[in-house]
PDB file of C-alpha atoms in Angstrom:
ATOM      1  CA  ILE E   1       1.215 -38.475  -1.154  1.00  0.00           C
ATOM      2  CA  ILE E   2      -1.431 -37.609  -4.049  1.00  0.00           C
ATOM      3  CA  LEU E   3      -4.406 -37.131  -1.557  1.00  0.00           C
ATOM      4  CA  VAL E   4      -2.916 -35.048   0.778  1.00  0.00           C
ATOM      5  CA  LEU E   5      -1.220 -33.016  -1.952  1.00  0.00           C
ATOM      6  CA  THR E   6      -4.586 -32.588  -3.201  1.00  0.00           C
ATOM      7  CA  SER E   7      -5.727 -31.569   0.195  1.00  0.00           C
ATOM      8  CA  ILE E   8      -3.386 -28.702   0.383  1.00  0.00           C
ATOM      9  CA  PHE E   9      -4.193 -27.410  -3.046  1.00  0.00           C
ATOM     10  CA  THR E  10      -7.647 -27.363  -2.002  1.00  0.00           C
ATOM     11  CA  LEU E  11      -7.006 -25.312   0.736  1.00  0.00           C
ATOM     12  CA  VAL E  12      -4.622 -22.886  -0.755  1.00  0.00           C
ATOM     13  CA  VAL E  13      -6.882 -22.061  -3.209  1.00  0.00           C
ATOM     14  CA  PHE E  14     -10.353 -22.106  -1.970  1.00  0.00           C
ATOM     15  CA  SER E  15      -9.017 -20.257   1.823  1.00  0.00           C
ATOM     16  CA  SER E  16      -6.729 -17.646  -0.101  1.00  0.00           C
ATOM     17  CA  CYS E  17      -9.176 -16.593  -2.515  1.00  0.00           C
ATOM     18  CA  GLN E  18     -11.391 -14.068  -1.859  1.00  0.00           C
ATOM     19  CA  SER E  19     -12.796 -10.802  -3.658  1.00  0.00           C
ATOM     20  CA  THR E  20     -11.392  -7.202  -2.456  1.00  0.00           C
ATOM     21  CA  VAL E  21     -13.040  -4.365  -5.090  1.00  0.00           C
ATOM     22  CA  PHE E  22     -10.342  -1.974  -5.591  1.00  0.00           C
ATOM     23  CA  THR E  23     -12.788   1.555  -5.641  1.00  0.00           C
ATOM     24  CA  PRO E  24     -11.152   4.744  -4.404  1.00  0.00           C
ATOM     25  CA  GLU E  25     -13.428   6.348  -6.870  1.00  0.00           C
ATOM     26  CA  HIS E  26     -15.946   5.940  -4.303  1.00  0.00           C
ATOM     27  CA  SER E  27     -13.003   7.055  -1.194  1.00  0.00           C
ATOM     28  CA  THR E  28     -14.485   9.238   1.867  1.00  0.00           C
ATOM     29  CA  PHE E  29     -11.237  10.362   2.630  1.00  0.00           C
ATOM     30  CA  LEU E  30     -10.062  12.047  -0.653  1.00  0.00           C
ATOM     31  CA  GLN E  31     -10.379  15.466  -2.031  1.00  0.00           C
ATOM     32  CA  GLN E  32     -13.061  14.755  -5.206  1.00  0.00           C
ATOM     33  CA  PRO E  33     -11.750  11.274  -5.978  1.00  0.00           C
ATOM     34  CA  SER E  34     -13.191  10.707  -8.938  1.00  0.00           C
ATOM     35  CA  ARG E  35     -10.615  12.693 -10.668  1.00  0.00           C
ATOM     36  CA  LEU E  36      -8.188   9.605 -10.127  1.00  0.00           C
ATOM     37  CA  GLN E  37      -6.905   8.472 -13.417  1.00  0.00           C
ATOM     38  CA  ALA E  38      -4.302   5.878 -13.967  1.00  0.00           C
ATOM     39  CA  ALA E  39      -1.031   6.655 -15.406  1.00  0.00           C
ATOM     40  CA  ASP E  40       2.054   5.376 -16.868  1.00  0.00           C
ATOM     41  CA  ASP E  41       4.504   7.256 -14.954  1.00  0.00           C
ATOM     42  CA  VAL E  42       3.936   6.664 -11.645  1.00  0.00           C
ATOM     43  CA  PRO E  43       4.074   3.412  -9.448  1.00  0.00           C
ATOM     44  CA  PHE E  44      -0.002   4.187  -8.080  1.00  0.00           C
ATOM     45  CA  ARG E  45      -3.189   2.334  -9.551  1.00  0.00           C
ATOM     46  CA  LYS E  46      -4.903   5.836  -9.730  1.00  0.00           C
ATOM     47  CA  SER E  47      -3.727   9.491  -9.461  1.00  0.00           C
ATOM     48  CA  TRP E  48      -4.129  13.264 -10.191  1.00  0.00           C
ATOM     49  CA  ARG E  49      -2.168  15.910  -9.694  1.00  0.00           C
ATOM     50  CA  SER E  50      -3.010  19.811 -10.081  1.00  0.00           C
ATOM     51  CA  PRO E  51      -2.483  20.707 -13.707  1.00  0.00           C
ATOM     52  CA  ASN E  52      -0.558  24.017 -12.002  1.00  0.00           C
ATOM     53  CA  LEU E  53       1.140  22.035  -9.984  1.00  0.00           C
ATOM     54  CA  ASP E  54       4.463  23.531  -9.210  1.00  0.00           C
ATOM     55  CA  TRP E  55       6.761  21.580  -6.623  1.00  0.00           C
ATOM     56  CA  SER E  56       9.635  23.610  -6.665  1.00  0.00           C
ATOM     57  CA  GLN E  57       7.477  26.098  -4.324  1.00  0.00           C
ATOM     58  CA  TYR E  58       7.453  23.395  -1.721  1.00  0.00           C
ATOM     59  CA  GLN E  59      10.138  23.142   0.812  1.00  0.00           C
ATOM     60  CA  LYS E  60       8.210  22.227   4.059  1.00  0.00           C
ATOM     61  CA  VAL E  61       6.055  18.985   4.820  1.00  0.00           C
ATOM     62  CA  VAL E  62       3.737  18.301   7.686  1.00  0.00           C
ATOM     63  CA  VAL E  63       3.048  14.715   7.560  1.00  0.00           C
ATOM     64  CA  HIS E  64      -0.314  13.768   9.489  1.00  0.00           C
ATOM     65  CA  SER E  65      -1.119  10.711  11.864  1.00  0.00           C
ATOM     66  CA  VAL E  66      -2.541   8.070   9.751  1.00  0.00           C
ATOM     67  CA  SER E  67      -6.222   7.782   9.689  1.00  0.00           C
ATOM     68  CA  LEU E  68      -7.886   4.709  10.201  1.00  0.00           C
ATOM     69  CA  GLU E  69     -11.609   5.848   9.961  1.00  0.00           C
ATOM     70  CA  HIS E  70     -11.697   4.846   6.260  1.00  0.00           C
ATOM     71  CA  LEU E  71     -10.996   1.278   6.382  1.00  0.00           C
ATOM     72  CA  ARG E  72     -12.882  -0.617   4.389  1.00  0.00           C
ATOM     73  CA  HIS E  73     -15.493  -3.369   5.910  1.00  0.00           C
ATOM     74  CA  SER E  74     -14.183  -6.943   5.314  1.00  0.00           C
ATOM     75  CA  PRO E  75     -17.653  -9.374   5.612  1.00  0.00           C
ATOM     76  CA  ASP E  76     -15.949 -12.220   6.752  1.00  0.00           C
ATOM     77  CA  ILE E  77     -15.202 -11.111  10.408  1.00  0.00           C
ATOM     78  CA  GLU E  78     -18.111  -8.794  10.799  1.00  0.00           C
ATOM     79  CA  ASP E  79     -19.588 -11.617  12.517  1.00  0.00           C
ATOM     80  CA  ASP E  80     -16.002 -12.065  14.809  1.00  0.00           C
ATOM     81  CA  SER E  81     -15.532  -9.622  17.255  1.00  0.00           C
ATOM     82  CA  ASP E  82     -11.924 -11.377  18.427  1.00  0.00           C
ATOM     83  CA  ARG E  83     -11.034 -10.990  14.170  1.00  0.00           C
ATOM     84  CA  ARG E  84     -12.375  -7.708  14.233  1.00  0.00           C
ATOM     85  CA  ALA E  85     -10.461  -6.432  17.235  1.00  0.00           C
ATOM     86  CA  ALA E  86      -7.288  -8.156  15.821  1.00  0.00           C
ATOM     87  CA  ARG E  87      -7.437  -6.310  12.709  1.00  0.00           C
ATOM     88  CA  GLU E  88      -7.821  -2.884  14.447  1.00  0.00           C
ATOM     89  CA  GLU E  89      -4.698  -3.862  16.389  1.00  0.00           C
ATOM     90  CA  ALA E  90      -2.795  -4.367  13.302  1.00  0.00           C
ATOM     91  CA  ALA E  91      -4.186  -1.356  11.849  1.00  0.00           C
ATOM     92  CA  ALA E  92      -3.086   0.873  14.566  1.00  0.00           C
ATOM     93  CA  VAL E  93       0.375  -0.585  14.229  1.00  0.00           C
ATOM     94  CA  LEU E  94       0.618  -0.033  10.509  1.00  0.00           C
ATOM     95  CA  GLY E  95      -0.628   3.279  10.781  1.00  0.00           C
ATOM     96  CA  GLN E  96       1.892   4.195  13.036  1.00  0.00           C
ATOM     97  CA  ILE E  97       4.416   2.605  11.024  1.00  0.00           C
ATOM     98  CA  ALA E  98       3.195   4.626   7.970  1.00  0.00           C
ATOM     99  CA  GLU E  99       3.009   7.806   9.609  1.00  0.00           C
ATOM    100  CA  THR E 100       7.047   6.938  10.715  1.00  0.00           C
ATOM    101  CA  ALA E 101       7.983   5.303   7.273  1.00  0.00           C
ATOM    102  CA  PHE E 102       6.935   8.887   5.182  1.00  0.00           C
ATOM    103  CA  ILE E 103       8.706  10.899   7.985  1.00  0.00           C
ATOM    104  CA  ASP E 104      11.770   9.153   7.775  1.00  0.00           C
ATOM    105  CA  VAL E 105      11.835   9.579   3.905  1.00  0.00           C
ATOM    106  CA  PHE E 106      11.321  13.197   3.949  1.00  0.00           C
ATOM    107  CA  ALA E 107      13.900  13.555   7.021  1.00  0.00           C
ATOM    108  CA  ASN E 108      16.496  11.486   5.650  1.00  0.00           C
ATOM    109  CA  ASP E 109      16.791  12.245   1.659  1.00  0.00           C
ATOM    110  CA  ARG E 110      19.959  13.256   0.840  1.00  0.00           C
ATOM    111  CA  GLN E 111      19.109  15.842  -1.350  1.00  0.00           C
ATOM    112  CA  HIS E 112      16.939  17.281   1.441  1.00  0.00           C
ATOM    113  CA  ARG E 113      13.893  17.466  -0.853  1.00  0.00           C
ATOM    114  CA  PHE E 114      11.969  18.738   1.870  1.00  0.00           C
ATOM    115  CA  GLU E 115      12.274  20.017   6.051  1.00  0.00           C
ATOM    116  CA  VAL E 116       9.504  17.875   7.817  1.00  0.00           C
ATOM    117  CA  VAL E 117       7.836  20.446  10.088  1.00  0.00           C
ATOM    118  CA  GLU E 118       5.021  20.120  12.301  1.00  0.00           C
ATOM    119  CA  ALA E 119       2.711  23.015  11.553  1.00  0.00           C
ATOM    120  CA  PRO E 120       1.267  24.707   8.372  1.00  0.00           C
ATOM    121  CA  GLY E 121       3.221  28.069   6.555  1.00  0.00           C
ATOM    122  CA  PRO E 122       4.116  29.661   3.218  1.00  0.00           C
ATOM    123  CA  HIS E 123       5.612  27.278   1.263  1.00  0.00           C
ATOM    124  CA  THR E 124       4.615  23.943   2.698  1.00  0.00           C
ATOM    125  CA  VAL E 125       2.679  20.761   2.103  1.00  0.00           C
ATOM    126  CA  THR E 126       0.434  18.469   4.208  1.00  0.00           C
ATOM    127  CA  CYS E 127       0.901  14.649   3.765  1.00  0.00           C
ATOM    128  CA  GLU E 128      -2.572  13.241   4.615  1.00  0.00           C
ATOM    129  CA  ILE E 129      -2.555   9.047   4.933  1.00  0.00           C
ATOM    130  CA  ALA E 130      -5.533   6.876   5.402  1.00  0.00           C
ATOM    131  CA  LEU E 131      -5.123   3.178   5.682  1.00  0.00           C
ATOM    132  CA  THR E 132      -8.198   1.841   3.683  1.00  0.00           C
ATOM    133  CA  GLU E 133      -8.111  -1.448   3.332  1.00  0.00           C
ATOM    134  CA  LEU E 134      -6.333  -4.571   5.469  1.00  0.00           C
ATOM    135  CA  ILE E 135      -6.466  -8.353   5.187  1.00  0.00           C
ATOM    136  CA  PRO E 136      -3.269  -9.689   7.693  1.00  0.00           C
ATOM    137  CA  ALA E 137      -1.728 -12.576   5.760  1.00  0.00           C
ATOM    138  CA  LYS E 138      -2.435 -16.172   6.491  1.00  0.00           C
ATOM    139  CA  PRO E 139       0.819 -17.841   7.853  1.00  0.00           C
ATOM    140  CA  LEU E 140      -0.930 -21.262   8.215  1.00  0.00           C
ATOM    141  CA  ILE E 141      -2.031 -21.492   4.091  1.00  0.00           C
ATOM    142  CA  ASN E 142       1.362 -20.112   3.094  1.00  0.00           C
ATOM    143  CA  ALA E 143       3.016 -22.850   5.300  1.00  0.00           C
ATOM    144  CA  ALA E 144       0.813 -25.189   3.274  1.00  0.00           C
ATOM    145  CA  ALA E 145       1.877 -24.330   0.141  1.00  0.00           C
ATOM    146  CA  THR E 146       5.164 -23.798   1.064  1.00  0.00           C
ATOM    147  CA  GLY E 147       4.767 -27.553   2.262  1.00  0.00           C
ATOM    148  CA  ALA E 148       2.616 -28.093  -0.939  1.00  0.00           C
ATOM    149  CA  GLY E 149       6.222 -26.823  -2.889  1.00  0.00           C
ATOM    150  CA  LEU E 150       8.540 -28.933  -0.558  1.00  0.00           C
ATOM    151  CA  ALA E 151       6.599 -31.806  -1.734  1.00  0.00           C
ATOM    152  CA  GLY E 152       6.266 -31.022  -5.731  1.00  0.00           C
ATOM    153  CA  SER E 153       7.224 -27.983  -6.718  1.00  0.00           C
ATOM    154  CA  ALA E 154       5.170 -27.992  -9.963  1.00  0.00           C
ATOM    155  CA  LEU E 155       1.531 -28.175  -7.127  1.00  0.00           C
ATOM    156  CA  LYS E 156       2.807 -25.227  -5.709  1.00  0.00           C
ATOM    157  CA  GLU E 157       3.387 -22.725  -8.565  1.00  0.00           C
ATOM    158  CA  VAL E 158      -0.587 -24.235  -9.668  1.00  0.00           C
ATOM    159  CA  ALA E 159      -1.670 -23.130  -6.057  1.00  0.00           C
ATOM    160  CA  LEU E 160      -0.132 -19.931  -6.118  1.00  0.00           C
ATOM    161  CA  ASN E 161       0.158 -18.532  -9.962  1.00  0.00           C
ATOM    162  CA  ALA E 162      -1.812 -20.705 -12.089  1.00  0.00           C
ATOM    163  CA  GLY E 163      -5.262 -20.069 -13.005  1.00  0.00           C
ATOM    164  CA  GLY E 164      -5.532 -16.425 -12.075  1.00  0.00           C
ATOM    165  CA  ALA E 165      -5.215 -17.289  -8.368  1.00  0.00           C
ATOM    166  CA  ALA E 166      -2.568 -15.352  -7.728  1.00  0.00           C
ATOM    167  CA  ALA E 167      -4.726 -12.118  -8.742  1.00  0.00           C
ATOM    168  CA  LYS E 168      -7.404 -12.966  -6.157  1.00  0.00           C
ATOM    169  CA  SER E 169      -5.216 -14.648  -3.190  1.00  0.00           C
ATOM    170  CA  THR E 170      -5.421 -12.752  -0.585  1.00  0.00           C
ATOM    171  CA  SER E 171      -3.222 -16.002   1.703  1.00  0.00           C
ATOM    172  CA  ARG E 172      -0.261 -13.374   2.061  1.00  0.00           C
ATOM    173  CA  GLY E 173      -2.758 -10.329   2.587  1.00  0.00           C
ATOM    174  CA  VAL E 174      -4.513  -7.245   1.092  1.00  0.00           C
ATOM    175  CA  ILE E 175      -3.431  -3.872   1.750  1.00  0.00           C
ATOM    176  CA  ALA E 176      -4.623  -0.311   0.668  1.00  0.00           C
ATOM    177  CA  ILE E 177      -3.597   3.648   1.279  1.00  0.00           C
ATOM    178  CA  GLU E 178      -4.453   7.069  -0.075  1.00  0.00           C
ATOM    179  CA  VAL E 179      -2.668   9.746   0.215  1.00  0.00           C
ATOM    180  CA  GLN E 180      -3.153  13.257  -0.297  1.00  0.00           C
ATOM    181  CA  PHE E 181      -0.750  16.560  -0.634  1.00  0.00           C
ATOM    182  CA  LYS E 182      -2.302  19.814  -0.007  1.00  0.00           C
ATOM    183  CA  ASP E 183      -0.973  23.294  -0.422  1.00  0.00           C
ATOM    184  CA  SER E 184      -0.933  23.654   3.652  1.00  0.00           C
ATOM    185  CA  GLN E 185      -2.795  27.778   3.394  1.00  0.00           C
ATOM    186  CA  SER E 186      -4.908  27.204   1.060  1.00  0.00           C
ATOM    187  CA  GLY E 187      -6.082  23.712   1.741  1.00  0.00           C
ATOM    188  CA  ARG E 188      -6.188  23.227  -2.108  1.00  0.00           C
ATOM    189  CA  THR E 189      -5.883  19.391  -3.372  1.00  0.00           C
ATOM    190  CA  VAL E 190      -2.595  19.536  -5.488  1.00  0.00           C
ATOM    191  CA  PHE E 191      -1.635  15.503  -5.193  1.00  0.00           C
ATOM    192  CA  MET E 192      -2.990  12.518  -4.461  1.00  0.00           C
ATOM    193  CA  PHE E 193      -2.822   8.839  -5.050  1.00  0.00           C
ATOM    194  CA  ALA E 194      -4.977   5.521  -4.120  1.00  0.00           C
ATOM    195  CA  ASP E 195      -3.309   1.959  -4.527  1.00  0.00           C
ATOM    196  CA  GLN E 196      -3.440  -1.939  -3.667  1.00  0.00           C
ATOM    197  CA  GLU E 197      -1.117  -4.178  -2.942  1.00  0.00           C
ATOM    198  CA  ARG E 198      -0.918  -8.221  -2.161  1.00  0.00           C
ATOM    199  CA  GLY E 199       1.774  -9.672  -1.155  1.00  0.00           C
ATOM    200  CA  ARG E 200       3.991 -10.908  -4.217  1.00  0.00           C
ATOM    201  CA  PRO E 201       5.035 -14.734  -4.689  1.00  0.00           C
ATOM    202  CA  SER E 202       7.798 -15.870  -3.852  1.00  0.00           C
ATOM    203  CA  LEU E 203       9.660 -19.848  -3.894  1.00  0.00           C
ATOM    204  CA  LEU E 204      10.416 -18.973  -0.314  1.00  0.00           C
ATOM    205  CA  ASN E 205       9.940 -15.807   2.037  1.00  0.00           C
ATOM    206  CA  VAL E 206       9.727 -14.941   5.617  1.00  0.00           C
ATOM    207  CA  LYS E 207       7.407 -12.441   5.191  1.00  0.00           C
ATOM    208  CA  ASP E 208       4.751 -15.180   4.160  1.00  0.00           C
ATOM    209  CA  PHE E 209       4.762 -16.315   7.665  1.00  0.00           C
ATOM    210  CA  GLN E 210       4.009 -13.183   9.526  1.00  0.00           C
ATOM    211  CA  LYS E 211       0.729 -11.328   9.475  1.00  0.00           C
ATOM    212  CA  LEU E 212       2.050  -7.811   8.729  1.00  0.00           C
ATOM    213  CA  GLY E 213       5.170  -8.524   7.254  1.00  0.00           C
ATOM    214  CA  HIS E 214       4.065  -7.859   3.513  1.00  0.00           C
ATOM    215  CA  ALA E 215       1.786  -5.330   4.540  1.00  0.00           C
ATOM    216  CA  LYS E 216       4.821  -3.248   6.341  1.00  0.00           C
ATOM    217  CA  ALA E 217       7.283  -3.864   3.308  1.00  0.00           C
ATOM    218  CA  HIS E 218       4.610  -2.163   1.456  1.00  0.00           C
ATOM    219  CA  ILE E 219       4.525   0.805   3.450  1.00  0.00           C
ATOM    220  CA  LYS E 220       7.921   1.079   3.164  1.00  0.00           C
ATOM    221  CA  THR E 221       7.973   1.377  -0.580  1.00  0.00           C
ATOM    222  CA  TRP E 222       4.899   3.379  -1.032  1.00  0.00           C
ATOM    223  CA  ALA E 223       6.918   6.141   1.320  1.00  0.00           C
ATOM    224  CA  LYS E 224       9.890   5.973  -1.122  1.00  0.00           C
ATOM    225  CA  GLN E 225       7.944   5.885  -4.157  1.00  0.00           C
ATOM    226  CA  THR E 226       5.957   8.611  -3.192  1.00  0.00           C
ATOM    227  CA  LEU E 227       9.238  11.393  -2.922  1.00  0.00           C
ATOM    228  CA  ALA E 228      10.493   9.287  -6.374  1.00  0.00           C
ATOM    229  CA  VAL E 229       7.590  10.887  -7.900  1.00  0.00           C
ATOM    230  CA  ILE E 230       7.582  14.472  -6.416  1.00  0.00           C
ATOM    231  CA  LYS E 231      11.348  14.546  -7.517  1.00  0.00           C
ATOM    232  CA  LYS E 232      10.903  12.954 -10.821  1.00  0.00           C
ATOM    233  CA  THR E 233      11.458  14.825 -14.490  1.00  0.00           C
ATOM    234  CA  PRO E 234       8.501  15.459 -16.582  1.00  0.00           C
ATOM    235  CA  ASN E 235       9.397  12.620 -19.129  1.00  0.00           C
ATOM    236  CA  GLN E 236      10.727  10.352 -15.994  1.00  0.00           C
ATOM    237  CA  LYS E 237       9.134   6.664 -15.246  1.00  0.00           C
ATOM    238  CA  ILE E 238       8.911   5.277 -11.519  1.00  0.00           C
ATOM    239  CA  LEU E 239       8.137   2.190 -12.152  1.00  0.00           C
ATOM    240  CA  ASP E 240       6.668  -0.817  -9.339  1.00  0.00           C
ATOM    241  CA  PRO E 241       9.329  -3.376  -7.859  1.00  0.00           C
ATOM    242  CA  LEU E 242       8.790  -7.050  -9.859  1.00  0.00           C
ATOM    243  CA  PRO E 243       6.040  -8.667  -9.663  1.00  0.00           C
ATOM    244  CA  VAL E 244       7.748 -11.930  -7.787  1.00  0.00           C
ATOM    245  CA  ASP E 245       9.354 -10.859  -4.450  1.00  0.00           C
ATOM    246  CA  ILE E 246      13.510 -12.635  -5.188  1.00  0.00           C
ATOM    247  CA  LYS E 247      14.682 -11.647  -1.411  1.00  0.00           C
ATOM    248  CA  PRO E 248      14.074 -14.658   1.088  1.00  0.00           C
ATOM    249  CA  TRP E 249      12.808 -12.029   3.863  1.00  0.00           C
TER     250      TRP E 249
END
């Protein structure tokens, strides 16, 4: 039993730890990405807002189709055409999900902060979104980790959370996004952010066994957070979800 658990531990740790560097300041999508900074009042890793930004002057929003042209290369699949094609297909699916998520959040806002429109005009901002990183989750590795946990919960805890492995683990997937809002008439950027998320650890979660489960959840969270940031008061802080996912779905 010890030998089996050790083998599972090795599979989980070494197969799920890849180097993913978050460098939005080198973005090819955002306007002047060097202006991005960490801020403690928003839930995004880095953001920037115009010093003269007054959201009250905007009542309408145009949500553009999500750009996939800025998706960073993943060295581990460059020589595998099937895996590249699979990632491109997954990115297209997530791009559509992201566009729909942002439109739905704005359109279904109970306070009707924005009217969703299709064309630029007065008092209108455009919402431009790019998917910049995607590493689908690894269901087989997560299943192995879960199996290890069923055989010995201490091993699962070590395999997924200890020694810094969780900080580098890609077994639950990685997704990064960049979003910028522009005055639709002047084209001037008024707010932008960049964020990267990994699947959150949990005792048991069905998203661990879906390649895009965690990514879809992060996208919907980003859409909700974006509206919350726009609507927040000056001294209000919009927080990230708990680092551990307590829901089993």
